[in-house]
Coordinates of N, CA, C and O in Angstrom, one line a residue:
Q27 N 0.4 26.1 -16.5 CA -0.2 24.6 -16.1 C 0.4 23.6 -15.3 O 2.0 23.7 -16.6
V28 N 0.7 23.3 -14.3 CA 1.1 22.0 -14.0 C 0.6 20.9 -13.9 O -0.2 21.1 -13.0
Q29 N 0.6 20.1 -14.9 CA 0.4 18.3 -14.6 C 1.5 17.6 -14.0 O 2.3 17.6 -13.7
M30 N 0.9 16.7 -12.6 CA 1.9 16.2 -11.4 C 0.7 14.8 -11.5 O -0.2 14.8 -11.5
V31 N 2.1 13.6 -11.7 CA 1.5 12.3 -11.6 C 2.7 11.5 -10.3 O 3.4 11.5 -10.9
E32 N 1.7 10.6 -9.5 CA 2.5 9.8 -8.2 C 2.3 8.5 -8.9 O 1.6 8.1 -9.7
L33 N 3.3 8.2 -8.4 CA 3.8 6.9 -8.7 C 5.1 6.0 -7.7 O 5.1 6.5 -6.2
G34 N 4.1 4.7 -7.4 CA 5.0 4.2 -6.3 C 4.0 3.2 -4.9 O 4.6 2.7 -4.0
G35 N 2.9 3.9 -5.1 CA 2.3 3.7 -3.6 C 2.0 1.9 -4.3 O 2.3 1.1 -5.0
G36 N 1.6 1.6 -2.7 CA 1.6 0.1 -2.6 C 1.4 -0.4 -1.3 O 0.7 0.3 -0.5
S37 N 0.9 -2.0 -1.6 CA 0.9 -2.1 0.4 C 2.0 -2.9 0.5 O 3.4 -3.5 -0.1
V38 N 2.1 -2.5 1.7 CA 3.7 -3.3 2.3 C 3.4 -3.9 4.0 O 2.5 -3.0 4.7
E39 N 4.4 -4.3 4.3 CA 3.8 -4.9 6.2 C 4.5 -3.9 6.7 O 5.9 -2.7 6.0
A40 N 4.6 -3.1 8.5 CA 4.9 -2.5 9.2 C 6.6 -2.7 9.4 O 6.8 -3.9 9.1
G41 N 7.6 -1.9 9.4 CA 8.8 -1.6 9.4 C 9.4 -1.9 7.7 O 10.9 -1.3 7.5
G42 N 8.4 -1.9 6.7 CA 8.9 -1.8 5.7 C 9.5 -0.2 4.9 O 9.0 0.5 5.4
S43 N 9.7 -0.5 3.1 CA 9.6 0.5 2.9 C 8.9 1.0 1.8 O 9.0 -0.4 0.6
L44 N 8.9 2.0 0.8 CA 8.3 2.8 -0.2 C 9.2 4.0 -0.8 O 9.6 4.8 -0.2
N45 N 9.3 3.8 -1.8 CA 9.5 4.9 -2.3 C 8.3 5.3 -3.2 O 7.6 4.5 -4.4
L46 N 8.1 6.6 -3.1 CA 7.5 7.9 -4.4 C 8.0 8.5 -5.0 O 9.1 8.7 -4.7
T47 N 7.2 8.9 -6.1 CA 7.2 9.4 -7.4 C 6.7 9.8 -7.7 O 5.5 9.8 -8.2
C48 N 6.7 11.1 -8.2 CA 6.2 12.4 -8.9 C 6.9 13.3 -9.5 O 7.9 13.6 -10.0
R49 N 6.3 12.3 -10.7 CA 6.8 13.1 -12.3 C 5.4 14.4 -12.6 O 4.4 14.5 -12.7
Y50 N 6.2 15.9 -13.4 CA 5.5 17.0 -13.1 C 5.9 17.1 -14.7 O 6.9 16.9 -15.2
E51 N 4.6 17.8 -15.6 CA 5.0 18.5 -16.4 C 4.5 19.7 -16.8 O 3.6 20.3 -15.8
G52 N 4.8 20.4 -17.3 CA 4.6 22.1 -18.1 C 5.2 22.7 -17.4 O 6.8 22.5 -17.1
Y53 N 5.5 24.2 -17.5 CA 6.3 25.1 -17.3 C 6.3 25.5 -16.0 O 5.6 25.4 -15.6
I54 N 7.7 24.9 -15.8 CA 8.3 24.9 -14.2 C 9.4 26.4 -14.2 O 10.6 26.1 -15.2
Y55 N 9.5 26.9 -13.5 CA 10.6 27.5 -12.9 C 11.6 27.3 -12.2 O 11.2 26.1 -11.8
S56 N 12.7 28.2 -12.0 CA 13.8 27.3 -11.5 C 13.7 27.2 -10.0 O 14.3 26.6 -9.5
S57 N 12.6 28.1 -9.3 CA 12.4 27.8 -7.9 C 10.7 27.3 -7.6 O 9.8 28.4 -7.8
Y58 N 10.3 26.2 -7.0 CA 9.9 25.8 -6.3 C 9.4 25.2 -5.0 O 10.4 24.3 -4.7
C59 N 7.9 25.9 -4.3 CA 8.2 24.9 -3.2 C 6.9 23.9 -3.7 O 6.1 23.8 -4.0
M60 N 8.3 22.4 -3.1 CA 7.1 21.4 -3.6 C 7.0 20.3 -2.4 O 7.7 20.9 -1.0
G61 N 6.3 19.3 -2.2 CA 5.8 19.0 -1.1 C 5.0 17.5 -1.4 O 4.3 17.2 -2.7
W62 N 5.1 16.7 -0.2 CA 3.9 15.7 -0.4 C 3.3 15.5 1.0 O 3.5 15.9 2.3
F63 N 2.0 15.1 0.7 CA 1.4 15.4 1.8 C 0.0 13.6 1.8 O 0.5 13.1 0.9
R64 N -0.4 13.4 2.2 CA -1.2 12.8 2.6 C -2.5 12.7 3.5 O -2.7 13.7 4.0
Q65 N -3.7 11.9 3.1 CA -4.9 12.1 3.8 C -5.6 10.8 3.9 O -5.7 9.3 3.2
A66 N -6.0 10.5 5.2 CA -6.3 9.0 5.4 C -7.9 9.3 5.5 O -8.4 10.0 5.9
P67 N -8.7 8.1 5.2 CA -9.8 8.3 5.3 C -11.0 8.8 6.9 O -10.4 8.4 7.8
G68 N -11.7 10.0 6.4 CA -11.9 10.6 7.5 C -11.4 11.8 7.8 O -11.6 12.3 9.2
K69 N -9.9 11.9 8.0 CA -8.9 12.7 8.5 C -8.6 13.6 7.4 O -9.1 13.8 6.3
E70 N -8.3 15.1 8.1 CA -8.0 16.0 6.9 C -6.5 15.7 6.4 O -5.9 15.0 6.5
R71 N -6.0 16.2 4.9 CA -4.7 16.5 4.4 C -3.9 16.5 5.4 O -4.0 18.3 6.0
E72 N -2.8 15.8 5.4 CA -1.7 17.1 6.4 C -0.1 17.1 5.4 O -0.1 15.6 4.4
G73 N 0.2 17.8 5.6 CA 1.9 18.0 5.1 C 2.4 17.0 5.7 O 2.7 16.5 7.0
V74 N 3.9 16.3 4.8 CA 4.4 15.5 5.4 C 6.0 15.9 5.1 O 6.6 15.4 6.3
A75 N 6.3 15.9 4.0 CA 7.6 16.7 3.6 C 7.8 17.8 2.5 O 6.5 18.2 2.1
S76 N 8.6 18.7 2.5 CA 8.3 19.5 1.7 C 10.2 20.3 1.7 O 10.8 19.7 2.6
I77 N 10.2 21.0 0.4 CA 11.1 21.0 -0.3 C 11.4 22.3 -1.3 O 10.4 22.5 -2.0
Y78 N 11.9 23.3 -1.1 CA 12.3 24.5 -2.1 C 13.3 24.3 -3.1 O 14.5 23.6 -2.6
T79 N 12.6 23.9 -4.6 CA 13.9 22.9 -5.2 C 15.7 24.1 -5.6 O 16.2 23.5 -5.2
Q80 N 15.4 25.5 -5.6 CA 16.5 26.2 -5.6 C 17.4 25.5 -4.8 O 19.0 26.1 -4.5
T81 N 16.8 25.7 -3.2 CA 17.8 26.1 -2.2 C 18.3 24.0 -1.9 O 19.0 24.0 -0.9
G82 N 17.3 23.6 -1.6 CA 17.3 22.0 -1.4 C 16.5 21.7 0.3 O 16.8 21.1 0.7
S83 N 16.4 23.4 0.8 CA 15.4 23.0 1.9 C 14.8 22.4 2.2 O 13.6 22.7 1.3
T84 N 14.7 21.2 2.8 CA 13.8 20.5 3.6 C 12.9 21.0 5.0 O 13.5 21.4 5.6
L85 N 11.6 20.3 5.1 CA 11.1 20.3 5.9 C 10.3 19.2 6.1 O 9.3 18.9 4.8
Y86 N 10.3 18.5 7.3 CA 9.5 17.4 7.4 C 8.1 17.4 8.7 O 8.1 18.5 9.8
S87 N 7.4 17.1 8.9 CA 6.6 16.5 10.1 C 6.8 16.0 11.0 O 8.0 15.3 10.6
D88 N 6.9 15.6 12.3 CA 7.4 15.7 13.1 C 6.8 14.1 13.2 O 7.9 13.0 13.4
S89 N 5.7 13.6 12.2 CA 5.8 11.9 12.4 C 6.6 11.4 10.8 O 6.9 10.5 11.1
A90 N 7.0 12.2 10.2 CA 8.0 12.0 9.0 C 9.3 12.0 9.2 O 10.4 11.3 8.9
K91 N 9.7 13.1 10.4 CA 11.4 12.9 10.4 C 11.7 12.0 11.2 O 11.4 11.2 12.0
D92 N 12.9 11.4 9.9 CA 14.0 10.3 10.5 C 13.5 9.5 9.8 O 14.3 8.3 10.1
R93 N 12.2 9.4 9.5 CA 11.4 8.0 8.8 C 11.8 8.3 7.0 O 12.2 7.3 6.5
F94 N 11.6 9.8 6.8 CA 11.3 10.1 5.4 C 11.8 10.7 5.3 O 12.2 11.6 6.0
T95 N 12.5 10.5 3.6 CA 13.2 11.5 2.6 C 12.8 12.3 1.2 O 12.2 11.3 0.7
I96 N 12.9 13.6 1.4 CA 12.0 14.3 0.8 C 13.4 14.6 -0.4 O 14.6 15.0 0.1
A97 N 13.5 14.5 -1.7 CA 14.6 14.7 -2.8 C 13.8 15.9 -4.0 O 12.3 14.9 -4.4
H98 N 14.6 15.9 -4.9 CA 14.2 16.3 -6.2 C 15.2 16.6 -7.3 O 15.8 16.5 -6.6
D99 N 14.7 16.3 -8.4 CA 15.3 15.9 -9.6 C 14.9 16.8 -10.6 O 13.9 16.2 -11.2
A100 N 16.1 18.2 -11.0 CA 15.2 19.2 -11.5 C 15.2 18.4 -13.0 O 14.5 18.7 -14.0
A101 N 16.3 17.9 -13.6 CA 16.9 17.3 -14.8 C 15.6 16.6 -15.6 O 15.2 16.2 -16.6
R102 N 15.0 15.7 -14.2 CA 13.8 14.6 -14.7 C 12.9 14.9 -14.6 O 11.7 14.0 -14.7
K103 N 12.4 16.3 -13.7 CA 11.5 17.2 -12.9 C 10.6 15.8 -12.2 O 9.1 15.3 -12.7
T104 N 11.1 15.4 -11.5 CA 10.9 14.9 -10.4 C 11.1 14.5 -8.7 O 12.2 15.3 -8.7
L105 N 9.6 14.5 -8.3 CA 10.2 14.4 -6.8 C 9.9 13.7 -6.5 O 9.3 12.4 -7.0
Y106 N 10.3 12.9 -5.1 CA 10.7 11.3 -4.7 C 10.5 12.2 -3.0 O 10.9 13.1 -2.3
L107 N 9.8 10.5 -2.5 CA 9.9 10.2 -1.2 C 9.9 9.0 -0.9 O 9.7 8.3 -1.1
R108 N 11.3 8.7 -0.4 CA 12.1 7.3 0.4 C 11.2 7.6 1.9 O 11.8 8.7 2.9
M109 N 10.4 6.7 2.3 CA 9.8 5.8 3.2 C 9.9 4.9 3.9 O 9.7 4.0 3.2
N110 N 10.8 5.0 4.8 CA 11.5 4.0 5.7 C 10.2 3.3 7.3 O 9.7 4.8 7.7
D111 N 11.0 2.0 8.0 CA 9.8 2.1 8.8 C 8.5 2.7 8.9 O 8.2 2.9 9.5
L112 N 8.0 1.9 7.7 CA 6.0 2.4 8.1 C 6.2 1.8 8.9 O 5.9 0.6 8.9
K113 N 4.7 2.8 9.3 CA 4.0 1.9 10.0 C 2.5 2.3 10.0 O 2.0 2.8 9.0
P114 N 1.8 1.2 10.6 CA 0.2 1.2 9.8 C -0.6 2.8 9.7 O -1.1 3.0 9.0
E115 N 0.0 3.6 10.7 CA -0.9 4.7 10.9 C 0.1 5.8 9.8 O -0.5 6.8 9.5
D116 N 0.8 5.3 8.9 CA 0.8 5.6 8.1 C 0.2 5.7 6.8 O 0.3 6.4 5.3
T117 N -1.0 4.8 6.5 CA -1.4 4.5 5.9 C -2.6 5.9 5.4 O -3.1 6.4 5.8
A118 N -2.2 5.8 4.0 CA -2.8 6.8 3.4 C -3.3 7.1 1.9 O -2.6 5.9 1.5
M119 N -3.6 7.7 1.3 CA -3.6 8.6 0.2 C -2.4 9.7 0.0 O -2.8 10.8 0.6
Y120 N -1.7 9.4 -1.1 CA -0.3 9.9 -0.9 C -0.5 11.2 -2.3 O -0.7 10.6 -3.0
F121 N -0.3 12.1 -1.4 CA -0.3 13.1 -3.1 C 1.5 14.5 -2.6 O 1.4 15.2 -2.0
C122 N 1.4 14.5 -4.2 CA 2.8 15.4 -4.3 C 1.8 17.1 -4.7 O 1.1 17.0 -5.5
A123 N 2.6 18.0 -4.3 CA 2.5 19.5 -4.7 C 3.0 20.1 -4.9 O 4.1 19.9 -4.4
A124 N 3.1 21.1 -5.9 CA 3.8 22.4 -6.0 C 3.0 23.9 -6.1 O 1.9 24.1 -6.0
D125 N 4.1 24.7 -5.7 CA 3.3 26.1 -6.2 C 4.7 26.8 -5.9 O 5.7 27.0 -5.7
R126 N 4.4 28.1 -6.8 CA 5.7 28.8 -7.3 C 5.3 30.5 -6.6 O 6.3 31.4 -6.5
A127 N 4.2 30.4 -5.9 CA 4.1 31.5 -5.3 C 4.8 31.9 -3.6 O 5.6 32.9 -3.7
M128 N 5.3 30.8 -3.5 CA 6.3 30.9 -2.0 C 7.1 31.0 -2.3 O 7.8 29.7 -3.2
L129 N 8.1 31.6 -2.0 CA 9.5 32.1 -2.3 C 10.7 32.1 -1.3 O 10.2 32.6 0.0
F130 N 11.8 31.0 -1.2 CA 12.6 30.9 -0.2 C 12.1 30.3 0.2 O 12.3 30.5 1.9
R131 N 10.9 29.3 0.7 CA 10.5 28.8 1.9 C 9.9 27.6 1.2 O 9.3 27.0 0.4
T132 N 9.9 26.8 2.6 CA 8.8 25.7 2.6 C 7.8 26.1 3.5 O 7.6 26.3 4.1
S133 N 6.9 24.4 3.1 CA 5.9 24.9 3.7 C 4.8 23.4 3.9 O 5.0 22.4 3.2
L134 N 4.0 23.2 4.8 CA 3.4 22.2 5.0 C 1.6 21.7 5.1 O 0.7 21.2 5.4
V135 N 1.6 23.0 4.7 CA 0.0 23.7 4.9 C -0.5 23.1 3.2 O 0.2 24.0 2.5
P136 N -1.5 22.4 3.3 CA -2.4 22.2 2.2 C -2.9 23.5 1.4 O -2.3 23.4 0.0
A137 N -2.9 24.1 1.4 CA -3.9 25.5 1.1 C -2.5 26.2 0.9 O -3.6 27.3 -0.5
E138 N -1.2 26.2 0.6 CA -0.5 27.2 -0.2 C -0.5 26.4 -0.9 O 0.6 27.5 -2.2
F139 N -0.9 25.9 -1.8 CA -0.1 25.2 -2.8 C -1.1 24.4 -3.7 O -2.2 24.5 -3.4
Q140 N -0.7 25.2 -5.0 CA -1.4 25.0 -6.0 C -1.8 24.3 -7.3 O -2.7 24.0 -7.2
Y141 N -0.7 23.2 -7.0 CA -0.6 22.4 -8.2 C -0.6 21.0 -7.3 O -0.1 20.6 -6.7
W142 N -1.8 20.1 -7.7 CA -1.5 18.8 -6.9 C -1.4 17.8 -7.8 O -2.6 17.5 -9.3
G143 N -1.2 16.6 -7.7 CA -1.1 15.3 -8.3 C -2.5 14.5 -7.8 O -3.7 15.0 -6.9
Q144 N -3.5 13.6 -8.0 CA -4.2 12.5 -8.1 C -4.3 11.4 -7.2 O -5.0 11.3 -6.8
G145 N -3.0 11.4 -6.5 CA -2.4 10.5 -5.2 C -2.1 8.9 -5.1 O -2.4 8.7 -6.7
T146 N -1.7 8.5 -5.0 CA -1.1 7.4 -5.1 C -1.3 6.8 -3.6 O -1.4 7.0 -2.2
Q147 N -1.9 5.2 -3.6 CA -2.4 5.0 -2.4 C -1.3 3.7 -1.4 O -0.4 3.3 -2.5
V148 N -1.0 3.9 0.0 CA -0.1 3.3 1.0 C -0.5 2.5 1.6 O -1.4 3.9 2.9
T149 N -0.8 1.7 1.8 CA -1.2 1.0 3.0 C -0.1 -0.3 3.8 O 0.8 -0.9 3.1
V150 N -0.6 0.3 5.1 CA 0.8 -0.7 5.6 C 0.1 -1.5 6.6 O -0.7 -1.2 7.1
S151 N 0.2 -2.6 6.8 CA -0.6 -3.6 7.8 C 0.4 -4.0 8.9 O 2.2 -3.9 8.2
S152 N -0.1 -4.5 9.9 CA 1.1 -4.7 11.2 C 0.9 -6.0 11.0 O 0.5 -7.0 10.5

């Protein structure tokens, strides 16, 4: 079993930046597909960024590309999401997730992930 906890959400003005952190505990294999997802009120959960921990390969949604950066620190058991140039449409609850069944690939599909955190709120004002 893996437990995941997100930190770092908050409120920021448009154009600002936030760093999200996801710390995880439990038995972790050396290779995991991990990701950040978000869900706005009344909308479906969507993938933002994903990383395959063994290779460092990353995948971003079109909305996150060039603004967000995902990173992973295995020694600290921490997943990061650096968000720059935030926009009001980035307002959502942000979740980190992990899955060990996906081998050597990344994914932005929520249904493919087994372990989830509880989420942290990000609010961007115009």
